[in-house]
Coordinates of C-alpha atoms in Angstrom, one line a residue:
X1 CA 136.9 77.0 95.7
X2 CA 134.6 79.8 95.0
X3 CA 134.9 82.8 96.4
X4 CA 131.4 83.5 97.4
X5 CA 130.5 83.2 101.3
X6 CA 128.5 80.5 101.8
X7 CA 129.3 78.0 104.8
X8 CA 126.1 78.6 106.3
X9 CA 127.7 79.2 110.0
X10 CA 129.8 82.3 108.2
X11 CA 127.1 84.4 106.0
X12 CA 124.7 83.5 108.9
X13 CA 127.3 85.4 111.2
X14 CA 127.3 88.4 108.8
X15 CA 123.2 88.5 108.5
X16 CA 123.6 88.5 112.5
X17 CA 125.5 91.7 112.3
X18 CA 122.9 93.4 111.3
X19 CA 120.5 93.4 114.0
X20 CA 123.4 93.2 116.6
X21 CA 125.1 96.0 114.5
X22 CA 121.7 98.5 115.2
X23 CA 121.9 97.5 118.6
X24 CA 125.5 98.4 119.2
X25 CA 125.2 101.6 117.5
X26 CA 122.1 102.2 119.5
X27 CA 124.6 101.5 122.6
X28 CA 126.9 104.0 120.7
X29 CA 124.2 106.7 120.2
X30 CA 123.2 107.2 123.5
X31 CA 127.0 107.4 125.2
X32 CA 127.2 110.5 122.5
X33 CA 124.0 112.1 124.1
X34 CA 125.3 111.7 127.4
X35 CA 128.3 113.7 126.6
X36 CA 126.2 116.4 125.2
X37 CA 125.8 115.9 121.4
X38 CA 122.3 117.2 119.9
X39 CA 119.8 113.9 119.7
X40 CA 119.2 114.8 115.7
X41 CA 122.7 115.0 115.1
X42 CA 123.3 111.9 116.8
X43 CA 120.0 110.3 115.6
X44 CA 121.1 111.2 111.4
X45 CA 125.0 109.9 112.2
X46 CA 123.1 106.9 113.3
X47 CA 121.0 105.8 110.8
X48 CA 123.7 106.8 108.1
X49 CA 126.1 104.6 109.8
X50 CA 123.6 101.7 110.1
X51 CA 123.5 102.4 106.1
X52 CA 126.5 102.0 105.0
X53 CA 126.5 98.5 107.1
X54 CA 123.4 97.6 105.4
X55 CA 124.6 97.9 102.3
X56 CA 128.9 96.3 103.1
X57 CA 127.2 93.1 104.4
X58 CA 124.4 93.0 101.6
X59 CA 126.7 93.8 99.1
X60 CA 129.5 91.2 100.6
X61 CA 126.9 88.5 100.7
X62 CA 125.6 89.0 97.2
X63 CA 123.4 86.3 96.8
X64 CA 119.6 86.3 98.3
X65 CA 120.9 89.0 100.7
X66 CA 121.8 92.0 98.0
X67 CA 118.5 90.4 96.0
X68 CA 116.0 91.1 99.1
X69 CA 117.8 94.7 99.0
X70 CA 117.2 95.1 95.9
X71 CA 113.7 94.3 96.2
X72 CA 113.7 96.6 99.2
X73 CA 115.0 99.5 97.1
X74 CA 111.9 100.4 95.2
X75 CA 110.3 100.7 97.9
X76 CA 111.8 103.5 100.0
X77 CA 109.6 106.3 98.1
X78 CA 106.7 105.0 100.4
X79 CA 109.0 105.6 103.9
X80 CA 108.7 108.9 106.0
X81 CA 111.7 110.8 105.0
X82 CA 113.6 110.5 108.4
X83 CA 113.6 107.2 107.7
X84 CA 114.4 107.3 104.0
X85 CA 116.7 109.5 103.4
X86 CA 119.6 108.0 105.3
X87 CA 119.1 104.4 103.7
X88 CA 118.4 105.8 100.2
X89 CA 121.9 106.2 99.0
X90 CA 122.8 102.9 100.5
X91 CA 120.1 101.1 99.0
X92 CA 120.5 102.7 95.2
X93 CA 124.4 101.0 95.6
X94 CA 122.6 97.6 95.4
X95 CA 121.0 98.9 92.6
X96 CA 123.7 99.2 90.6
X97 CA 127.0 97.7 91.8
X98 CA 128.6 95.0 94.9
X99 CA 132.1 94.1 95.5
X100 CA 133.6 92.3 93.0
X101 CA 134.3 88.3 92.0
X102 CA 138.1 88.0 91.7
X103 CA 139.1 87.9 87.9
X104 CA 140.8 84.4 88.5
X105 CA 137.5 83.2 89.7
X106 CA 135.6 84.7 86.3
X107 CA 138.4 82.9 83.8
X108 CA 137.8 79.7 85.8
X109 CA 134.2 80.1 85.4
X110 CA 134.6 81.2 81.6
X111 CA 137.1 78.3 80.8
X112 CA 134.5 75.5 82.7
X113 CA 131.3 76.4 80.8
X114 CA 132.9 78.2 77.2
X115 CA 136.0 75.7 77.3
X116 CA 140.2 76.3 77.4
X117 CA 140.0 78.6 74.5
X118 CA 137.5 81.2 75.5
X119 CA 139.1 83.7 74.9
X120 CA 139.2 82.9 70.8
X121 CA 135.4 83.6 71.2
X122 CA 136.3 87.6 72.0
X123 CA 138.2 90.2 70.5
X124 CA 138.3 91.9 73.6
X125 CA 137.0 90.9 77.1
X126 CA 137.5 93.5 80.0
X127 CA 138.8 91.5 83.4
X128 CA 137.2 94.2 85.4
X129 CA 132.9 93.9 85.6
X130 CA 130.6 96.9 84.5
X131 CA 127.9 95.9 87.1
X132 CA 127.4 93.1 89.7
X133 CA 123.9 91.6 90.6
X134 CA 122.8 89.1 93.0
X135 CA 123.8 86.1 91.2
X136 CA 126.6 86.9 88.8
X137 CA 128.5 90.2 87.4
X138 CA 128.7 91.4 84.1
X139 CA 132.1 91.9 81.7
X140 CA 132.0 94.0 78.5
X141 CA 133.6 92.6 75.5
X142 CA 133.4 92.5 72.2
X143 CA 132.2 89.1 70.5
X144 CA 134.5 87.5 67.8
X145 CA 132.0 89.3 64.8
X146 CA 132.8 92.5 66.2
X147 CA 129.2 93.0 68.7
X148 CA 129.7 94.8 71.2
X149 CA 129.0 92.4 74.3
X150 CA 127.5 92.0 77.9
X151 CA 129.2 88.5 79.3
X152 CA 126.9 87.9 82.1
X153 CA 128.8 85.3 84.7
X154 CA 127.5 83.5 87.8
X155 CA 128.7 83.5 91.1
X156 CA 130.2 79.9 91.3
X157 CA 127.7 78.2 94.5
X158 CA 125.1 81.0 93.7
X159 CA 122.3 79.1 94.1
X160 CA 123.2 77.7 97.6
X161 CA 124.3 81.2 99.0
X162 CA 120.5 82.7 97.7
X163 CA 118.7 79.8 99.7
X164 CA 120.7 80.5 102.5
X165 CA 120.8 84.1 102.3
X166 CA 117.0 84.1 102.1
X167 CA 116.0 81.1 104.9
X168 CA 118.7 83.3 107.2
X169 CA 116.5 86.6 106.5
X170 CA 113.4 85.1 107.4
X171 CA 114.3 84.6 110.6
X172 CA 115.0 88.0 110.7
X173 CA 112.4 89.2 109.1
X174 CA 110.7 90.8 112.3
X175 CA 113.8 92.8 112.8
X176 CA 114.2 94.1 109.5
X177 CA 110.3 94.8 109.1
X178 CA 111.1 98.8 110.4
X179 CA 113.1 99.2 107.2
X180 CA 109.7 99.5 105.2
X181 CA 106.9 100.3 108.3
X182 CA 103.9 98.4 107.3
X183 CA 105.3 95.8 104.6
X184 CA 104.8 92.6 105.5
X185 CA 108.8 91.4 104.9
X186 CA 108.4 87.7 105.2
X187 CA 105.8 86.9 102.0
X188 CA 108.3 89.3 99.8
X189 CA 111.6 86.8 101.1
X190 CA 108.8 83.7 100.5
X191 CA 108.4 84.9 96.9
X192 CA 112.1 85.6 96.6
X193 CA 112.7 81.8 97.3
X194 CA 110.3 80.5 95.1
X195 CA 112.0 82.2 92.0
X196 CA 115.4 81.1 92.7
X197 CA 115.5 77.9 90.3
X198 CA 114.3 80.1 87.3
X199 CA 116.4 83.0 88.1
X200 CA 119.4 80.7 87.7
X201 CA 118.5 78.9 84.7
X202 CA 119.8 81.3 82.1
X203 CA 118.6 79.1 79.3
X204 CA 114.9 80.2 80.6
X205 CA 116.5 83.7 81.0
X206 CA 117.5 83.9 77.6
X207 CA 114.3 82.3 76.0
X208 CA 112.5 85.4 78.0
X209 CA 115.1 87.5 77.0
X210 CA 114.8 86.1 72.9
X211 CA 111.1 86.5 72.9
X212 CA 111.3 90.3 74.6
X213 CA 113.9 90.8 71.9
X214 CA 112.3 90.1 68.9
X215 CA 109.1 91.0 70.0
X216 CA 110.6 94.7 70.3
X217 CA 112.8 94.9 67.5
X218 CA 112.3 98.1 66.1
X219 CA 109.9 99.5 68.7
X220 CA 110.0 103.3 69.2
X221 CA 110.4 103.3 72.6
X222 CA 111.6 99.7 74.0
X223 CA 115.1 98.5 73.4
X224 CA 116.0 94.9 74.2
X225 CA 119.7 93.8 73.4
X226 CA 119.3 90.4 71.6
X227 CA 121.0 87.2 73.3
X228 CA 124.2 86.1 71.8
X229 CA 125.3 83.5 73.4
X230 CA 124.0 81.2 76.3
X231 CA 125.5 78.6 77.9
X232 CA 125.2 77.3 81.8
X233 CA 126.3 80.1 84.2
X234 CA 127.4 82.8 81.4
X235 CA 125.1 84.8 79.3
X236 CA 126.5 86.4 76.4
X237 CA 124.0 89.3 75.4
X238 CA 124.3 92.8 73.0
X239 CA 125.3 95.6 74.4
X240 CA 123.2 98.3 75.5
X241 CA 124.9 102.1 76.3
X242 CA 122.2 104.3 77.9
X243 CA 121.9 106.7 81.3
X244 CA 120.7 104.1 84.1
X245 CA 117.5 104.9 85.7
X246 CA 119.1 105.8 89.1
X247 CA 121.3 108.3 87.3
X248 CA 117.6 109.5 86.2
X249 CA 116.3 109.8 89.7
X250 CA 118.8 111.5 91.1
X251 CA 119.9 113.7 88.2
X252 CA 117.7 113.8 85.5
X253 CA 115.2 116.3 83.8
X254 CA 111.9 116.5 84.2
X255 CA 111.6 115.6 80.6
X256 CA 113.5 112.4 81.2
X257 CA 111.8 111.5 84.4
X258 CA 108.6 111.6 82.9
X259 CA 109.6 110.7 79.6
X260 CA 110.8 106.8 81.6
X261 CA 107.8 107.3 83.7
X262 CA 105.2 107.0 80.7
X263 CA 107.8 104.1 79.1
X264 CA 108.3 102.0 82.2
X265 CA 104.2 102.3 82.7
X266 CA 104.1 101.0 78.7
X267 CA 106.4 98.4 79.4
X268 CA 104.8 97.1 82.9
X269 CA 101.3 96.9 80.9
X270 CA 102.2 95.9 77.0
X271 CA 105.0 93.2 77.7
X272 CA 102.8 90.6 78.5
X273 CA 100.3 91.5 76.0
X274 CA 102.9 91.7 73.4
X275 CA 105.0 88.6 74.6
X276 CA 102.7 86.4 77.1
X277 CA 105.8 87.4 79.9
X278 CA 106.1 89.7 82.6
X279 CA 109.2 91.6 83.4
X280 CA 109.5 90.8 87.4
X281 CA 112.5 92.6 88.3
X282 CA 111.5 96.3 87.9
X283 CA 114.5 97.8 90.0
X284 CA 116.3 100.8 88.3
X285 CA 119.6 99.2 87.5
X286 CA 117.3 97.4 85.2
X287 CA 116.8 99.8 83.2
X288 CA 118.6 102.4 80.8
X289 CA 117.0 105.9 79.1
X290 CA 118.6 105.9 75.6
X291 CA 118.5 108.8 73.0
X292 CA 115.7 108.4 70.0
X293 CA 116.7 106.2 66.9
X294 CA 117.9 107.6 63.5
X295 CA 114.6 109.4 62.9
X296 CA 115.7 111.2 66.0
X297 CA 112.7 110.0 68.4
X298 CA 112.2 111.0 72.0
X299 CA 114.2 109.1 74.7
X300 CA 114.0 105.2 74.5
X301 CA 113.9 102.7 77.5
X302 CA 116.5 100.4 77.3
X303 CA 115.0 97.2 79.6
X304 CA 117.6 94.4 80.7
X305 CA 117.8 91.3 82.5
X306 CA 115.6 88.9 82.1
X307 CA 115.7 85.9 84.9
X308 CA 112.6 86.8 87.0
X309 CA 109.3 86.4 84.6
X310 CA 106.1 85.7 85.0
X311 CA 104.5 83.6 82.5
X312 CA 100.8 84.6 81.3
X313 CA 100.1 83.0 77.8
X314 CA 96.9 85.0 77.9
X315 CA 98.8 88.2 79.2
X316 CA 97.5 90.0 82.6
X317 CA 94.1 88.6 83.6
X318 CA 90.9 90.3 82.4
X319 CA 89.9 90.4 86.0
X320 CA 92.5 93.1 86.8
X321 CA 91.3 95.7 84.2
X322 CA 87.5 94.5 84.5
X323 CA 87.5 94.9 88.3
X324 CA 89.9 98.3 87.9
X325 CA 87.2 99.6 85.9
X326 CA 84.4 98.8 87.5
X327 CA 85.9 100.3 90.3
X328 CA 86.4 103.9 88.9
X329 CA 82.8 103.4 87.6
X330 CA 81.5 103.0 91.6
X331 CA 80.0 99.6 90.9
X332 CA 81.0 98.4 94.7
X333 CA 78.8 95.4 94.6
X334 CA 79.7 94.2 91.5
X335 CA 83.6 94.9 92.4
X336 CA 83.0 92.8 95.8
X337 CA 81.4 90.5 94.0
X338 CA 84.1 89.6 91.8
X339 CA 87.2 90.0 94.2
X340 CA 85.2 87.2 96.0
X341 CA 85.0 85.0 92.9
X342 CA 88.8 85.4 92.3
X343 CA 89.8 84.6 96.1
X344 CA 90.6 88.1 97.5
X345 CA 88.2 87.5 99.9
X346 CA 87.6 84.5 101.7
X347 CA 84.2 82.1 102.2
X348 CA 84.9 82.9 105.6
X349 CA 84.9 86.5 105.4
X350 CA 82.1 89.5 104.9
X351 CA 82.8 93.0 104.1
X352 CA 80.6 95.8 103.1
X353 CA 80.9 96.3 99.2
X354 CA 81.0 100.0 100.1
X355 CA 83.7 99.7 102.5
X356 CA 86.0 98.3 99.9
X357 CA 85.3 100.8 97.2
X358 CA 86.7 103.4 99.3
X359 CA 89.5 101.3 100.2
X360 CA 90.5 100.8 97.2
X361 CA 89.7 104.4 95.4
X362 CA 92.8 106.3 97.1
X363 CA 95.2 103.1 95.3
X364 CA 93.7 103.8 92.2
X365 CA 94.0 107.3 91.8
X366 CA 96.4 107.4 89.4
X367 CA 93.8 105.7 86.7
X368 CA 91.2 108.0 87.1
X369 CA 93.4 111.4 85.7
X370 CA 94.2 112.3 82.3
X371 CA 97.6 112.1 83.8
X372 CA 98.8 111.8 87.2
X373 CA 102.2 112.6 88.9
X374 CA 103.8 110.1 90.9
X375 CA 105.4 111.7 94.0
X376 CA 107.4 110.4 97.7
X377 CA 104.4 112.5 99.2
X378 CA 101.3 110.3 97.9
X379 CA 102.9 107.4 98.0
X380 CA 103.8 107.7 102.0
X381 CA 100.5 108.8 102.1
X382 CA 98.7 105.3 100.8
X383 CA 101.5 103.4 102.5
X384 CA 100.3 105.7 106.0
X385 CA 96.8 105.0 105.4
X386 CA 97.3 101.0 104.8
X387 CA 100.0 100.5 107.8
X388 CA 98.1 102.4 110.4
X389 CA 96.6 99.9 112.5
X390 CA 94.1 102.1 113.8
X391 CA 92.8 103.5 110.4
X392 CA 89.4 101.8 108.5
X393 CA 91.6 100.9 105.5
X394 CA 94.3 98.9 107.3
X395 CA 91.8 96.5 109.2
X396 CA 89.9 95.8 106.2
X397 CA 93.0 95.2 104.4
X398 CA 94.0 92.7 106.9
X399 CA 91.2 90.9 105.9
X400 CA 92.0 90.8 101.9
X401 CA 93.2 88.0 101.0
X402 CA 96.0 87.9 97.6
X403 CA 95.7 84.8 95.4
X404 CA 99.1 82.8 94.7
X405 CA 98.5 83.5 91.0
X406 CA 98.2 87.2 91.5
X407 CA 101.3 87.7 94.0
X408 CA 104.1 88.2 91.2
X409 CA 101.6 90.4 89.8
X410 CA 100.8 92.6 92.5
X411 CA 104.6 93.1 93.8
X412 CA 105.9 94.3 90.7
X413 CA 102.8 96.6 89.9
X414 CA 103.7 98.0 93.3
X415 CA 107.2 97.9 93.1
X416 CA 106.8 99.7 89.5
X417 CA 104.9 102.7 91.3
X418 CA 107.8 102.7 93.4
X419 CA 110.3 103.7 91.3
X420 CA 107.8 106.1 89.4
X421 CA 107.3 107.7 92.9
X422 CA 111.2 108.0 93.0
X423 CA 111.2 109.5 89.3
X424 CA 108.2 112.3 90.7
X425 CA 106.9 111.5 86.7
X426 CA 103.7 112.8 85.5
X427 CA 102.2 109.8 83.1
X428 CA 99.4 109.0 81.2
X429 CA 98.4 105.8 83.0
X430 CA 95.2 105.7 81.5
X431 CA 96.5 105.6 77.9
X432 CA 98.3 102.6 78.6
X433 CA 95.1 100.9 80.3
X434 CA 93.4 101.4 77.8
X435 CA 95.9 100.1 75.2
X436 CA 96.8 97.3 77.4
X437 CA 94.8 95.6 79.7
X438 CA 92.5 93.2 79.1
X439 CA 89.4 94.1 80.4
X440 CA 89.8 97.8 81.4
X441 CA 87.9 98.9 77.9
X442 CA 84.1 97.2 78.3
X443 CA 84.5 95.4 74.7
X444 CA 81.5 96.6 72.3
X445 CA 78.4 94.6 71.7
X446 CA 78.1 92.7 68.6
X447 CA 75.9 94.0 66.4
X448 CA 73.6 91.3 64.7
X449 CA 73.5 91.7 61.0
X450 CA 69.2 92.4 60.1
X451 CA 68.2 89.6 58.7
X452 CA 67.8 89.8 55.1
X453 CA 64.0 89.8 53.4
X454 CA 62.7 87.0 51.4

């Protein structure tokens, strides 16, 4: 019997509690105003008590629950700070940890997919897990060479508990709209959904993990921890040491926040130049900032878990850096012109070329400096502009339209910004266009040899 939730009557019960649960305290809020507490001490105890529920039933749930929180997470940099900073601690939990699987469950798990003598295949194995995710935990071990070892483990009826987690939170998904004012919850939960079969494959994982791997070996700056083992619901990997990202953003220098800034920016943009995949889980307890190699380097970026890609042979589309160009060049028709061809704007639908330059200018900003810093501040200031019903830029964004092949893309170029808005990193963007996206340098004319006299 696993010991995951997932009858559908009882983690449908616990979703329920959210909603209900804001409403109660809401009940529970005003009887404290009546007896004469101050409405902002009332209004913070609220919201930090509708918190910590947010993150005991996400948490409990694991599943598609603590992965749409997840998702969620990098976004909170774009939410007034009323709103953000009583979630914010909440959230970064998901980030990084959830209630434990019970060690009998892991050794049943371990002794079904590895077989009875598992154990012979570690010199050590530690019963309690480092981290916990939304479909498995993680147990460090050494392997039987002596490797130090990540032993990745799935939630035994994963899979079912995502579905349901995720077809639940749909229905909710007007109710938990408010937690990120003007994000459309219900595509992000669609897109969720659709990446459930992959995300618990971990042969594809560790293929994408293999390829990032040796595609990296020896980088300066990017650190991949090679696969070990694989087998069906455990994923034996290296083990990577390293400060994790959230201990970055809350604590860190501003040499190491803009020192991950600049690498997470390489990584988003030379991955799938460099291995025809796309990282798609950019949430900080993804990622780890580990001290230079032997020739004492700067900081490294240690970049783990691979379930979630996106697979472009070709790497990004040329359309992205030719259209992200033309834009900082002014060239409104021609931008207009070629967001129609590639289905951001409909047949059915006109807009003023001119109109959609200065829509999309504000976005872009961070391309057009020698180097920009990312802070809460701008960010809430784009996501203001765009959610604002009664501003230019969100009713012509209501009428963009975003291509199925460019969805993946999009969320995890803005969920990237997010957590460089939560680091408040000053990068070089424009180095790593220009290094890495198709497109974004116009490619040289080629010169015709003179032809040579007779």
């Amino acid at each position: 019997m696993s010991d995951l939730p997932r009858k559908a009557v009882t983690r449908t019960a616990k979703l329920a509690a959210l909603p209900l649960g804001i409403a109660g305290r809401a009940t529970w809020g005003l009887g404290k105003r009546i007896v004469g507490e101050s409405a902002d001490l009332v209004g913070r105890e609220l919201q930090q008590r509708t918190a910590d529920q947010l993150f005991k039933v996400l948490g409990e749930l694991k599943g598609g629950a603590m992965k749409f929180g997840q998702a969620l997470s990098v976004f909170e940099s774009a939410l007034p700070e009323e709103v953000a900073g009583p979630y914010r601690a909440a959230l970064t939990k998901l980030q990084e940890a959830a209630p434990p699987m019970p060690t009998r469950t892991v050794h049943a798990v371990l002794e079904e997919r590895l077989g009875e003598d598992w154990r012979d295949l570690f010199l050590e194995f530690e019963d309690k897990p480092s981290a916990a995710a939304s479909i498995g935990q993680v147990h460090r071990g050494v392997w039987h060479d002596g490797r130090e070892v990540a032993v990745k483990v799935q939630y035994p009826g994963a899979g079912e508990a995502l579905l349901s987690d995720l077809n639940q939170l749909s229905r909710f998904a007007r109710l938990l709209g408010p937690l990120v004012p003007g994000m459309d919850v219900k595509p992000l939960i669609t897109e969720l959904k659709d990446r459930v079969s992959e995300e618990l494959d971990y042969g594809l994982e560790a293929q994408a993990q293999r390829a990032h791997a040796d595609e990296f070996t020896d980088d300066p700056d990017v650190v991949v921890p090679d696969v070990v083992h694989q087998g069906e619901q455990v994923l034996v990997t290296e083990w990577m040491d390293g400060i994790p990202l959230s201990e970055i953003i809350s604590d860190g220098t501003e040499e190491q926040r803009d020192r991950a800034g600049q690498l997470l920016a390489r990584f988003l943009f030379s991955g799938p130049a460099r291995t025809g995949l796309l990282h798609a889980d950019p949430h900080p307890g993804n990622f780890r900032l580990l001290p230079g190699g032997p020739e004492g380097e700067d900081w490294r970026l240690g970049v783990l878990d691979f379930g979630t890609v996106d697979r472009l042979p070709g790497g990004l589309p040329a359309t992205i850096g030719e259209s992200l160009r033309m834009t900082l060049d002014g060239e409104a028709e021609a931008v207009y012109a070629m967001l129609c061809t590639e289905g951001f704007v409909k047949e059915s639908i006109e807009l003023d070329p001119d109109a959609v330059l200065d829509y999309l200018l504000p976005i872009i900003e961070p391309a057009q400096a020698d180097a920009f810093t990312f802070t809460r501040s701008w960010i809430r200031t784009q996501a203001a502009r765009i959610a604002d019903p009664r501003s230019p830029a969100y009713q012509l964004g209501s009428r963009l339209n975003l291509p199925p092949a460019y969805l993946l893309i999009h969320r995890v170029t803005l969920s990237t910004i997010g957590v460089l808005c939560q680091l408040g990193a000053t990068v070089r963007l424009r180095d790593e266009l220009e290094e890495w996206l198709p497109g974004f340098v116009p490619e040289e004319p080629v010169q015709e040899e003179p032809a040579a006299e007779a």
